[in-house]
Amino acid sequence: MTLTGGSIWLRSLVKVIMRSKLCKWNAFGACRQLNRLLSSNAHAHDRITIDRSGLHKGAGYPAVEKATFADANAELVRHLQSVITFRGGPMSVAEYMSTALAHPQLGYYATQDAIGEQSDFITAPEVSQMPGELIGAWFVHLWASMGAPARVALVELGPGKGNLISDTLRCAQQAAPLFMHGVELHLVEASERMRAAQRQALRTPVVTALDSTNEASGSAEDQSGGLKGSGVERGVSYAFSDCVVMWHNSLDSVPREIPTLVLAHEFFDALPVHQFERTSRGWCERLIDSNEGNNCSSDSARESNCDAYSTSGPLRFVLSPSPTAHSRLLTTKRLEHAQKQIDTSEVTQLECSPKSMTTVDSVAKRIDEAGGAMLVIDYGSEFPSMDRGFTLQAIRNHEFVPLLESAGNSDLSAHVDFGSLTMAAHESQADVKVYGPITQSHFFEELGIGYRADQLMQSATTSELAESIKVQWQRITGTEPSDMGKQYKAWTMVHKDMPVPPGFA
Ligand code: SAH
């Protein structure tokens, strides 16, 4: 099937879905979302509308005067300081990020309600049901082009509140009951708090903890971030044909032997990044040190220019006095790949996420072995370090806050380096093909978001509801700086025997 054919097929599918007995479903789904929108005022939607996308050029070094140390989780800060002191040296930005977000008791995901109008940031599935529905149709299309296998694993990485997967499944249920009959749902989620929200969204009140034969191995970063143990749980979704739902701490325990469709929406931006700076001494690593007693905790930090950064908070940035193992390996690899397309001599700050690359590597190998595809939607670009330098930011209550001073109480997120995902797919040597990144606006428009929005607007019972749908549509595909359409990108990886997926013209 040609690309255009695929897109037309998908648009027809969307139309069929819209015409089918969805009226009831539409009304329910639309009302659910619209109520959500109407209950929040217009002002709420004007705040960091694109939660993470308006990041400043290069995170730089947060201004000390803005710091409000009381905003940090004091216990988490003490934990970080003791790790640094015990070890006798500063920690990488990646380890800080992983601990601050995912420490099982003290981390942001364990203690805060991250997503929502009343929380710290908002994501597309919280804005509208349309992205999830279109993604559902997209997956059904890919499943059909794989020959409609009787069993298929639908894997979501970082499902948040579970709204995206619910919208996806609801669409798939309507479009292809056969797909639903053979689907196993696997949710990779490290946060117990988020798992509770997902159980509610999927109506899976009872779950059983299982011993995984494939214990999550995890790196040092994972261990400090608390992604330990098998953490595998099993239940059935009363909302979706009693479909089996399994929760995992990592991809390692997700079965490999069946075709796999993987969805990662705003997942990669939360994965830990290392930060490197080009200096006269070579590429050095930006590290985080304890400020206890206003002394640097290690000789290495003391030798470096630690005074250049924040000194009044409990934690501060320092620069390694010489290249580190990470800086040598990762900068060489990333710049070599980028140099195939651009001149990288101007790049002075580089962010790399090895965890993102190993995730893509692992998915690529699965797709190679058993077939399938991966869809990534996130904010970022082909090579964010090129024009933005450091992009890691802390977000709290829909505003950017100083990075270290709000440890544990703010979301941390960095622009996704899509070029590094492509590099990881190629390096895996798996039989996969990669398409994108393309803008979210292009992707959803190709999939027929206009048709869907029209349908929802027509079935809206009041003009206010219809207007709200229009606002949602604009927010998802609009290209103004306050919209998501241009900042967010779609990227896909499919088995090499599969046709070009819809949307990736
Ligand atoms: N996909 C959702 C949520 C995005 S927030 C949406 O778009 O609305 C990021 C999600 O990834 C959260 O559910 C968080 O708990 C989860 N997460 C972050 N890092 C993770 C990791 N290393 N392993 C598993 N889940 C992780």
Short mmCIF file of C-alpha atoms and ligand atoms in Angstrom, two decimals:
data_model
loop_
_atom_site.label_atom_id
_atom_site.label_comp_id
_atom_site.label_asym_id
_atom_site.label_seq_id
_atom_site.Cartn_x
_atom_site.Cartn_y
_atom_site.Cartn_z
CA MET A 1 0.00 0.00 0.00
CA THR A 2 1.39 3.40 -0.87
CA LEU A 3 1.81 6.07 1.67
CA THR A 4 -1.02 8.15 0.28
CA GLY A 5 -3.16 5.04 0.09
CA GLY A 6 -2.39 4.37 3.72
CA SER A 7 -3.41 7.83 4.76
CA ILE A 8 -6.63 7.66 2.78
CA TRP A 9 -7.36 4.27 4.31
CA LEU A 10 -6.84 5.69 7.72
CA ARG A 11 -9.02 8.70 7.05
CA SER A 12 -11.77 6.38 5.89
CA LEU A 13 -11.28 4.35 9.01
CA VAL A 14 -11.62 7.47 11.10
CA LYS A 15 -14.80 8.33 9.20
CA VAL A 16 -16.20 4.85 9.77
CA ILE A 17 -15.40 5.11 13.43
CA MET A 18 -17.11 8.44 13.56
CA ARG A 19 -20.23 7.14 11.82
CA SER A 20 -20.49 3.91 13.77
CA LYS A 21 -22.46 3.63 16.95
CA LEU A 22 -20.02 6.04 18.29
CA CYS A 23 -22.69 8.61 18.69
CA LYS A 24 -23.20 7.43 22.21
CA TRP A 25 -19.51 6.96 22.66
CA ASN A 26 -18.73 10.28 21.04
CA ALA A 27 -21.12 12.12 23.18
CA PHE A 28 -19.76 10.46 26.26
CA GLY A 29 -16.12 10.93 25.28
CA ALA A 30 -16.66 14.45 24.10
CA CYS A 31 -18.55 15.40 27.19
CA ARG A 32 -15.91 13.91 29.41
CA GLN A 33 -13.25 16.03 27.78
CA LEU A 34 -15.37 19.06 27.34
CA ASN A 35 -16.52 18.99 30.92
CA ARG A 36 -12.91 18.82 31.82
CA LEU A 37 -12.17 21.83 29.68
CA LEU A 38 -15.21 23.79 30.71
CA SER A 39 -14.59 23.24 34.36
CA SER A 40 -11.26 24.94 33.94
CA ASN A 41 -11.24 28.53 32.85
CA ALA A 42 -9.61 30.05 29.82
CA HIS A 43 -6.80 31.38 31.92
CA ALA A 44 -5.75 27.86 32.86
CA HIS A 45 -5.32 27.09 29.18
CA ASP A 46 -3.19 30.12 28.61
CA ARG A 47 -0.62 29.09 31.16
CA ILE A 48 2.36 27.15 29.83
CA THR A 49 -0.02 25.89 27.29
CA ILE A 50 2.63 23.68 25.87
CA ASP A 51 3.80 22.68 29.23
CA ARG A 52 7.40 21.97 28.30
CA SER A 53 7.94 23.39 24.89
CA GLY A 54 8.73 27.01 25.47
CA LEU A 55 12.04 26.28 27.08
CA HIS A 56 14.59 29.04 27.03
CA LYS A 57 17.58 28.85 24.79
CA GLY A 58 19.96 26.63 26.73
CA ALA A 59 19.03 26.05 30.32
CA GLY A 60 22.12 27.96 31.33
CA TYR A 61 22.57 28.28 35.03
CA PRO A 62 19.55 29.20 37.09
CA ALA A 63 19.65 32.63 38.64
CA VAL A 64 20.34 32.32 42.35
CA GLU A 65 18.08 35.20 43.30
CA LYS A 66 15.06 33.33 41.98
CA ALA A 67 15.71 30.39 44.25
CA THR A 68 13.14 29.43 46.81
CA PHE A 69 14.78 26.60 48.67
CA ALA A 70 11.68 25.87 50.66
CA ASP A 71 10.23 24.58 47.39
CA ALA A 72 12.56 21.59 47.44
CA ASN A 73 11.76 18.32 49.14
CA ALA A 74 14.15 18.70 52.09
CA GLU A 75 14.40 14.97 52.73
CA LEU A 76 15.27 14.29 49.10
CA VAL A 77 17.90 17.05 49.17
CA ARG A 78 19.46 15.48 52.29
CA HIS A 79 19.46 12.12 50.52
CA LEU A 80 21.20 13.61 47.47
CA GLN A 81 23.75 15.37 49.66
CA SER A 82 24.54 12.22 51.58
CA VAL A 83 25.01 10.24 48.35
CA ILE A 84 27.47 12.91 47.15
CA THR A 85 29.28 13.06 50.49
CA PHE A 86 29.43 9.29 50.91
CA ARG A 87 30.78 8.86 47.42
CA GLY A 88 33.24 11.73 47.86
CA GLY A 89 32.36 13.43 44.59
CA PRO A 90 29.58 15.09 42.63
CA MET A 91 26.91 13.17 40.72
CA SER A 92 25.97 13.38 37.07
CA VAL A 93 22.96 15.43 35.99
CA ALA A 94 21.42 12.16 34.79
CA GLU A 95 21.66 10.59 38.24
CA TYR A 96 20.22 13.72 39.83
CA MET A 97 17.33 13.74 37.35
CA SER A 98 16.60 10.08 37.81
CA THR A 99 16.64 10.33 41.63
CA ALA A 100 14.66 13.56 41.83
CA LEU A 101 11.95 12.17 39.56
CA ALA A 102 11.76 8.50 40.40
CA HIS A 103 13.06 7.88 43.92
CA PRO A 104 10.45 5.39 45.18
CA GLN A 105 9.54 7.34 48.33
CA LEU A 106 10.93 10.85 47.90
CA GLY A 107 10.85 11.39 44.14
CA TYR A 108 8.55 13.71 42.26
CA TYR A 109 6.44 10.93 40.73
CA ALA A 110 5.96 9.28 44.14
CA THR A 111 4.90 12.42 45.95
CA GLN A 112 3.26 14.85 43.51
CA ASP A 113 0.28 14.91 41.18
CA ALA A 114 2.24 15.80 38.10
CA ILE A 115 -0.27 16.02 35.27
CA GLY A 116 -3.38 18.18 35.01
CA GLU A 117 -4.63 21.74 34.92
CA GLN A 118 -4.34 21.95 38.70
CA SER A 119 -0.93 20.26 38.74
CA ASP A 120 2.44 21.06 37.19
CA PHE A 121 2.01 20.38 33.49
CA ILE A 122 -0.57 19.26 30.98
CA THR A 123 -0.21 16.88 28.04
CA ALA A 124 -2.18 16.47 24.80
CA PRO A 125 -4.31 13.52 26.02
CA GLU A 126 -5.40 15.71 28.92
CA VAL A 127 -6.42 18.40 26.48
CA SER A 128 -8.42 16.24 24.09
CA GLN A 129 -9.54 12.73 23.24
CA MET A 130 -8.55 13.23 19.57
CA PRO A 131 -4.83 12.30 19.78
CA GLY A 132 -5.62 8.98 21.47
CA GLU A 133 -8.34 8.12 18.97
CA LEU A 134 -6.13 8.86 15.97
CA ILE A 135 -3.28 6.88 17.49
CA GLY A 136 -5.74 3.99 18.01
CA ALA A 137 -6.67 4.09 14.32
CA TRP A 138 -2.96 4.31 13.43
CA PHE A 139 -2.12 1.21 15.44
CA VAL A 140 -5.04 -0.72 13.99
CA HIS A 141 -3.79 0.18 10.53
CA LEU A 142 -0.29 -1.07 11.35
CA TRP A 143 -1.66 -4.24 12.89
CA ALA A 144 -3.66 -4.87 9.68
CA SER A 145 -0.58 -4.26 7.56
CA MET A 146 1.29 -6.86 9.65
CA GLY A 147 -1.32 -9.41 8.55
CA ALA A 148 -3.59 -8.96 11.59
CA PRO A 149 -1.68 -11.28 13.96
CA ALA A 150 -3.90 -13.17 16.40
CA ARG A 151 -1.85 -11.97 19.37
CA VAL A 152 -0.27 -8.56 19.71
CA ALA A 153 1.35 -6.71 22.60
CA LEU A 154 0.37 -3.05 22.89
CA VAL A 155 3.02 -1.45 25.08
CA GLU A 156 2.84 2.09 26.45
CA LEU A 157 5.93 3.62 28.03
CA GLY A 158 5.01 6.08 30.79
CA PRO A 159 1.20 6.11 30.46
CA GLY A 160 0.65 8.96 32.94
CA LYS A 161 -2.99 9.09 34.00
CA GLY A 162 -3.98 6.44 31.47
CA ASN A 163 -6.18 8.72 29.35
CA LEU A 164 -4.19 8.32 26.15
CA ILE A 165 -4.30 4.53 26.24
CA SER A 166 -8.01 4.61 27.11
CA ASP A 167 -8.78 6.80 24.09
CA THR A 168 -6.57 4.58 21.93
CA LEU A 169 -8.28 1.38 23.06
CA ARG A 170 -11.76 2.84 22.74
CA CYS A 171 -11.06 3.69 19.12
CA ALA A 172 -9.47 0.29 18.43
CA GLN A 173 -12.42 -1.46 20.04
CA GLN A 174 -14.81 0.29 17.67
CA ALA A 175 -12.65 -0.03 14.58
CA ALA A 176 -11.36 -3.59 14.94
CA PRO A 177 -12.90 -5.93 17.52
CA LEU A 178 -10.53 -8.63 16.26
CA PHE A 179 -7.58 -6.49 17.26
CA MET A 180 -9.03 -6.08 20.74
CA HIS A 181 -9.61 -9.81 20.95
CA GLY A 182 -5.90 -10.54 20.59
CA VAL A 183 -4.38 -7.56 22.34
CA GLU A 184 -2.37 -7.75 25.56
CA LEU A 185 -1.74 -4.41 27.18
CA HIS A 186 1.67 -3.80 28.79
CA LEU A 187 2.19 -0.55 30.68
CA VAL A 188 5.75 0.37 31.62
CA GLU A 189 5.29 2.63 34.62
CA ALA A 190 7.71 3.20 37.49
CA SER A 191 5.42 5.28 39.69
CA GLU A 192 2.91 3.60 41.99
CA ARG A 193 0.91 6.81 42.11
CA MET A 194 0.61 6.86 38.31
CA ARG A 195 -0.24 3.15 38.26
CA ALA A 196 -3.18 3.86 40.56
CA ALA A 197 -4.49 6.50 38.11
CA GLN A 198 -4.04 4.07 35.20
CA ARG A 199 -5.94 1.30 37.03
CA GLN A 200 -8.79 3.73 37.49
CA ALA A 201 -8.79 4.86 33.85
CA LEU A 202 -8.83 1.25 32.61
CA ARG A 203 -11.20 0.05 35.33
CA THR A 204 -8.81 -2.58 36.59
CA PRO A 205 -9.62 -2.57 40.30
CA VAL A 206 -7.80 -5.79 41.17
CA VAL A 207 -4.18 -6.49 40.29
CA THR A 208 -1.96 -9.39 41.27
CA ALA A 209 1.77 -8.95 41.78
CA LEU A 210 3.74 -11.45 39.73
CA ASP A 211 7.33 -12.59 39.99
CA SER A 212 9.07 -11.78 36.79
CA THR A 213 11.53 -14.33 35.49
CA ASN A 214 13.27 -11.44 33.86
CA GLU A 215 14.23 -9.24 36.77
CA ALA A 216 14.87 -5.65 35.66
CA SER A 217 18.61 -5.37 35.42
CA GLY A 218 18.97 -1.58 35.53
CA SER A 219 21.96 0.69 35.54
CA ALA A 220 23.37 2.63 38.46
CA GLU A 221 21.02 5.44 37.45
CA ASP A 222 18.04 3.15 37.62
CA GLN A 223 19.02 1.92 41.05
CA SER A 224 19.29 5.38 42.47
CA GLY A 225 16.00 6.21 40.77
CA GLY A 226 14.29 3.30 42.44
CA LEU A 227 13.34 1.29 39.37
CA LYS A 228 14.18 -1.90 41.22
CA GLY A 229 12.65 -5.33 41.46
CA SER A 230 10.33 -6.97 38.99
CA GLY A 231 7.32 -4.79 39.89
CA VAL A 232 5.17 -6.83 37.48
CA GLU A 233 1.43 -6.71 38.16
CA ARG A 234 -1.45 -8.24 36.25
CA GLY A 235 -5.15 -7.42 35.99
CA VAL A 236 -8.01 -7.25 33.50
CA SER A 237 -9.64 -4.10 32.20
CA TYR A 238 -13.39 -4.01 32.73
CA ALA A 239 -13.49 -0.95 30.49
CA PHE A 240 -12.01 -2.78 27.50
CA SER A 241 -13.41 -6.26 26.91
CA ASP A 242 -11.62 -7.74 29.93
CA CYS A 243 -8.36 -7.24 28.08
CA VAL A 244 -5.29 -8.40 30.04
CA VAL A 245 -3.26 -5.52 31.48
CA MET A 246 0.26 -5.97 32.85
CA TRP A 247 2.35 -3.33 34.58
CA HIS A 248 6.15 -3.35 34.43
CA ASN A 249 8.96 -1.30 35.94
CA SER A 250 10.93 -1.57 32.71
CA LEU A 251 10.73 -3.06 29.24
CA ASP A 252 12.86 -6.00 30.37
CA SER A 253 9.91 -7.97 31.73
CA VAL A 254 7.59 -7.33 28.74
CA PRO A 255 7.27 -10.55 26.67
CA ARG A 256 9.31 -10.56 23.48
CA GLU A 257 7.83 -13.38 21.46
CA ILE A 258 4.76 -11.66 19.97
CA PRO A 259 4.46 -8.69 17.61
CA THR A 260 4.75 -5.48 19.58
CA LEU A 261 3.28 -2.02 19.08
CA VAL A 262 4.97 0.50 21.35
CA LEU A 263 3.66 3.96 22.21
CA ALA A 264 5.77 6.59 23.99
CA HIS A 265 3.99 9.92 24.47
CA GLU A 266 5.93 12.49 26.49
CA PHE A 267 8.04 9.68 27.91
CA PHE A 268 11.51 10.31 26.48
CA ASP A 269 11.64 13.91 27.71
CA ALA A 270 11.52 12.54 31.27
CA LEU A 271 14.47 10.18 30.81
CA PRO A 272 17.78 11.23 32.40
CA VAL A 273 20.25 13.29 30.39
CA HIS A 274 23.97 13.88 30.85
CA GLN A 275 25.25 17.39 30.12
CA PHE A 276 28.63 18.18 28.59
CA GLU A 277 30.50 21.41 27.87
CA ARG A 278 33.23 21.99 25.34
CA THR A 279 36.26 23.49 27.15
CA SER A 280 39.94 24.00 26.44
CA ARG A 281 40.43 20.72 28.34
CA GLY A 282 38.08 18.85 26.03
CA TRP A 283 34.44 17.88 26.61
CA CYS A 284 33.86 18.06 30.36
CA GLU A 285 30.77 16.93 32.24
CA ARG A 286 28.44 19.20 34.14
CA LEU A 287 27.92 17.63 37.56
CA ILE A 288 25.94 18.34 40.72
CA ASP A 289 27.72 18.82 44.00
CA SER A 290 26.65 19.36 47.58
CA ASN A 291 26.98 22.87 48.91
CA GLU A 292 27.10 21.78 52.53
CA GLY A 293 29.26 24.17 54.57
CA ASN A 294 29.88 26.06 51.35
CA ASN A 295 32.70 23.67 50.64
CA CYS A 296 33.04 21.65 47.53
CA SER A 297 32.69 18.04 48.50
CA SER A 298 35.52 16.74 46.41
CA ASP A 299 38.90 17.62 45.09
CA SER A 300 37.66 17.29 41.57
CA ALA A 301 34.96 19.85 42.19
CA ARG A 302 37.31 22.16 44.06
CA GLU A 303 39.70 22.17 41.15
CA SER A 304 36.91 23.07 38.78
CA ASN A 305 35.22 26.44 38.43
CA CYS A 306 32.46 25.65 40.87
CA ASP A 307 32.21 29.30 41.92
CA ALA A 308 30.74 30.09 38.56
CA TYR A 309 27.47 28.51 39.58
CA SER A 310 24.93 28.75 42.36
CA THR A 311 26.56 28.65 45.77
CA SER A 312 23.76 29.57 48.11
CA GLY A 313 21.48 26.54 47.74
CA PRO A 314 22.12 23.08 49.15
CA LEU A 315 23.16 21.81 45.71
CA ARG A 316 25.13 23.40 42.90
CA PHE A 317 26.47 22.74 39.45
CA VAL A 318 30.18 22.13 38.92
CA LEU A 319 32.19 21.15 35.90
CA SER A 320 34.48 18.13 35.86
CA PRO A 321 38.12 19.23 35.68
CA SER A 322 38.77 16.85 32.79
CA PRO A 323 36.71 14.68 30.44
CA THR A 324 34.74 11.89 32.14
CA ALA A 325 34.06 8.41 30.77
CA HIS A 326 30.57 9.56 29.77
CA SER A 327 31.76 12.76 28.13
CA ARG A 328 34.37 10.97 26.05
CA LEU A 329 32.10 8.23 24.81
CA LEU A 330 28.82 10.06 24.34
CA THR A 331 30.05 13.30 22.80
CA THR A 332 32.18 11.46 20.26
CA LYS A 333 29.34 9.15 19.28
CA ARG A 334 26.67 11.86 19.07
CA LEU A 335 28.77 14.41 17.22
CA GLU A 336 30.00 11.83 14.72
CA HIS A 337 26.41 10.99 13.87
CA ALA A 338 25.37 14.65 13.64
CA GLN A 339 28.38 15.53 11.48
CA LYS A 340 26.96 13.44 8.67
CA GLN A 341 24.41 16.23 8.18
CA ILE A 342 25.63 19.41 9.83
CA ASP A 343 28.72 21.29 10.94
CA THR A 344 28.93 20.68 14.69
CA SER A 345 31.97 22.86 15.38
CA GLU A 346 29.73 25.54 16.94
CA VAL A 347 28.17 23.15 19.46
CA THR A 348 29.47 24.03 22.93
CA GLN A 349 26.83 22.37 25.15
CA LEU A 350 25.66 18.84 24.52
CA GLU A 351 22.92 16.85 26.19
CA CYS A 352 22.79 13.06 25.80
CA SER A 353 20.38 10.48 27.15
CA PRO A 354 21.92 6.99 27.10
CA LYS A 355 18.74 5.65 28.71
CA SER A 356 16.70 6.87 25.71
CA MET A 357 19.12 5.22 23.31
CA THR A 358 19.12 1.89 25.13
CA THR A 359 15.30 1.98 25.19
CA VAL A 360 15.18 2.40 21.40
CA ASP A 361 17.83 -0.29 20.99
CA SER A 362 15.75 -2.71 23.05
CA VAL A 363 12.53 -1.97 21.14
CA ALA A 364 14.34 -2.25 17.78
CA LYS A 365 15.57 -5.73 18.67
CA ARG A 366 12.07 -6.80 19.70
CA ILE A 367 10.62 -5.52 16.44
CA ASP A 368 13.34 -7.34 14.54
CA GLU A 369 12.55 -10.62 16.34
CA ALA A 370 8.75 -10.62 16.34
CA GLY A 371 7.58 -7.69 14.19
CA GLY A 372 5.86 -4.49 15.17
CA ALA A 373 6.35 -0.76 15.39
CA MET A 374 7.04 2.10 17.77
CA LEU A 375 5.48 5.56 17.80
CA VAL A 376 7.15 8.36 19.75
CA ILE A 377 5.48 11.76 20.23
CA ASP A 378 7.32 14.34 22.27
CA TYR A 379 8.74 17.83 22.15
CA GLY A 380 12.22 18.17 20.74
CA SER A 381 14.03 18.18 17.42
CA GLU A 382 16.59 16.40 15.28
CA PHE A 383 19.49 17.74 17.39
CA PRO A 384 18.38 20.13 20.18
CA SER A 385 21.94 20.75 21.44
CA MET A 386 22.80 22.39 18.15
CA ASP A 387 20.56 25.42 18.53
CA ARG A 388 19.53 25.29 22.17
CA GLY A 389 22.47 23.97 24.18
CA PHE A 390 21.22 22.61 27.49
CA THR A 391 17.45 22.16 27.53
CA LEU A 392 16.80 20.46 30.86
CA GLN A 393 14.25 22.43 32.84
CA ALA A 394 12.27 22.17 36.06
CA ILE A 395 8.55 22.87 35.81
CA ARG A 396 6.22 23.55 38.67
CA ASN A 397 2.66 24.77 38.59
CA HIS A 398 2.96 25.41 34.82
CA GLU A 399 6.02 27.64 35.26
CA PHE A 400 9.73 27.13 34.89
CA VAL A 401 11.55 27.16 38.23
CA PRO A 402 15.27 27.01 39.11
CA LEU A 403 16.57 23.55 38.41
CA LEU A 404 18.20 22.50 41.67
CA GLU A 405 16.23 24.56 44.12
CA SER A 406 12.98 22.69 43.63
CA ALA A 407 14.42 19.15 43.79
CA GLY A 408 11.70 16.53 44.16
CA ASN A 409 8.86 19.03 43.93
CA SER A 410 9.08 19.93 40.26
CA ASP A 411 8.92 17.99 37.04
CA LEU A 412 12.19 17.68 35.14
CA SER A 413 12.18 17.45 31.41
CA ALA A 414 14.56 17.92 28.47
CA HIS A 415 14.00 18.33 24.74
CA VAL A 416 14.05 14.96 23.05
CA ASP A 417 17.04 14.44 20.76
CA PHE A 418 15.27 12.56 17.97
CA GLY A 419 18.52 12.24 16.01
CA SER A 420 19.96 10.17 18.85
CA LEU A 421 16.90 7.86 18.72
CA THR A 422 17.53 7.35 15.00
CA MET A 423 21.20 6.73 15.73
CA ALA A 424 20.28 4.10 18.34
CA ALA A 425 17.92 2.37 15.88
CA HIS A 426 20.70 2.19 13.27
CA GLU A 427 23.31 1.06 15.77
CA SER A 428 21.05 -1.75 16.99
CA GLN A 429 21.56 -3.36 13.57
CA ALA A 430 17.98 -4.58 13.82
CA ASP A 431 15.89 -4.94 10.67
CA VAL A 432 13.95 -1.74 11.25
CA LYS A 433 13.23 1.44 9.35
CA VAL A 434 12.88 4.86 10.92
CA TYR A 435 10.69 7.79 9.76
CA GLY A 436 10.59 11.30 11.20
CA PRO A 437 10.75 13.38 13.20
CA ILE A 438 7.84 15.23 11.60
CA THR A 439 5.74 17.87 13.31
CA GLN A 440 2.80 16.75 15.41
CA SER A 441 0.67 19.11 13.37
CA HIS A 442 1.57 17.32 10.13
CA PHE A 443 1.09 13.89 11.70
CA PHE A 444 -2.36 14.46 13.13
CA GLU A 445 -3.58 16.43 10.14
CA GLU A 446 -2.56 13.57 7.85
CA LEU A 447 -4.45 11.17 10.10
CA GLY A 448 -7.60 13.23 9.78
CA ILE A 449 -7.86 15.27 12.96
CA GLY A 450 -9.90 17.80 10.95
CA TYR A 451 -12.58 15.19 10.21
CA ARG A 452 -12.67 14.13 13.81
CA ALA A 453 -12.88 17.68 15.13
CA ASP A 454 -15.71 18.44 12.69
CA GLN A 455 -17.59 15.39 13.85
CA LEU A 456 -17.21 16.27 17.50
CA MET A 457 -18.23 19.85 16.83
CA GLN A 458 -21.32 18.73 14.95
CA SER A 459 -22.38 16.47 17.78
CA ALA A 460 -21.72 19.13 20.42
CA THR A 461 -24.91 20.15 22.16
CA THR A 462 -23.98 23.80 22.65
CA SER A 463 -21.96 26.34 20.73
CA GLU A 464 -19.62 26.64 23.73
CA LEU A 465 -18.83 22.93 23.49
CA ALA A 466 -18.20 23.23 19.77
CA GLU A 467 -15.91 26.19 20.41
CA SER A 468 -13.98 24.23 23.02
CA ILE A 469 -13.34 21.44 20.53
CA LYS A 470 -12.05 23.99 18.08
CA VAL A 471 -9.71 25.31 20.77
CA GLN A 472 -8.45 21.76 21.50
CA TRP A 473 -7.83 21.13 17.81
CA GLN A 474 -5.94 24.41 17.49
CA ARG A 475 -3.87 23.64 20.56
CA ILE A 476 -2.82 20.24 19.26
CA THR A 477 -2.03 21.19 15.68
CA GLY A 478 -1.59 24.97 15.72
CA THR A 479 1.85 26.34 14.88
CA GLU A 480 1.89 29.44 17.07
CA PRO A 481 4.52 29.34 19.84
CA SER A 482 1.75 28.69 22.37
CA ASP A 483 0.45 25.66 20.42
CA MET A 484 1.79 22.11 20.38
CA GLY A 485 1.74 21.53 16.63
CA LYS A 486 5.24 22.62 15.74
CA GLN A 487 7.18 22.00 18.93
CA TYR A 488 6.01 18.42 19.29
CA LYS A 489 7.26 15.82 16.84
CA ALA A 490 6.28 12.33 15.79
CA TRP A 491 8.90 9.68 15.07
CA THR A 492 8.38 6.04 14.21
CA MET A 493 10.35 2.83 13.86
CA VAL A 494 8.81 -0.15 12.04
CA HIS A 495 9.92 -3.57 10.89
CA LYS A 496 11.72 -3.25 7.58
CA ASP A 497 9.06 -5.31 5.76
CA MET A 498 6.28 -2.90 6.68
CA PRO A 499 5.03 -0.11 4.40
CA VAL A 500 5.57 3.54 5.29
CA PRO A 501 3.20 4.23 8.18
CA PRO A 502 0.35 6.72 7.66
CA GLY A 503 1.27 10.30 8.42
CA PHE A 504 4.95 9.97 7.65
CA ALA A 505 4.83 11.27 4.10
N1 SAH B 1 2.26 9.64 28.50
C1 SAH B 1 1.54 10.44 29.46
C2 SAH B 1 2.39 10.82 30.67
C3 SAH B 1 3.64 11.62 30.44
S1 SAH B 1 4.52 11.99 31.97
C4 SAH B 1 0.92 11.65 28.80
O1 SAH B 1 1.35 12.03 27.73
O2 SAH B 1 0.02 12.24 29.40
C5 SAH B 1 5.78 10.74 32.01
C6 SAH B 1 5.30 9.38 32.45
O3 SAH B 1 6.40 8.47 32.37
C7 SAH B 1 4.79 9.28 33.87
O4 SAH B 1 3.74 8.35 33.89
C8 SAH B 1 6.00 8.76 34.63
O5 SAH B 1 5.66 8.16 35.84
C9 SAH B 1 6.58 7.81 33.63
N2 SAH B 1 8.03 7.55 33.75
C10 SAH B 1 9.01 8.47 33.76
N3 SAH B 1 10.23 7.88 33.80
C11 SAH B 1 10.00 6.56 33.78
C12 SAH B 1 10.85 5.42 33.78
N4 SAH B 1 12.18 5.56 33.80
N5 SAH B 1 10.28 4.20 33.74
C13 SAH B 1 8.94 4.06 33.69
N6 SAH B 1 8.09 5.11 33.69
C14 SAH B 1 8.60 6.33 33.74
#
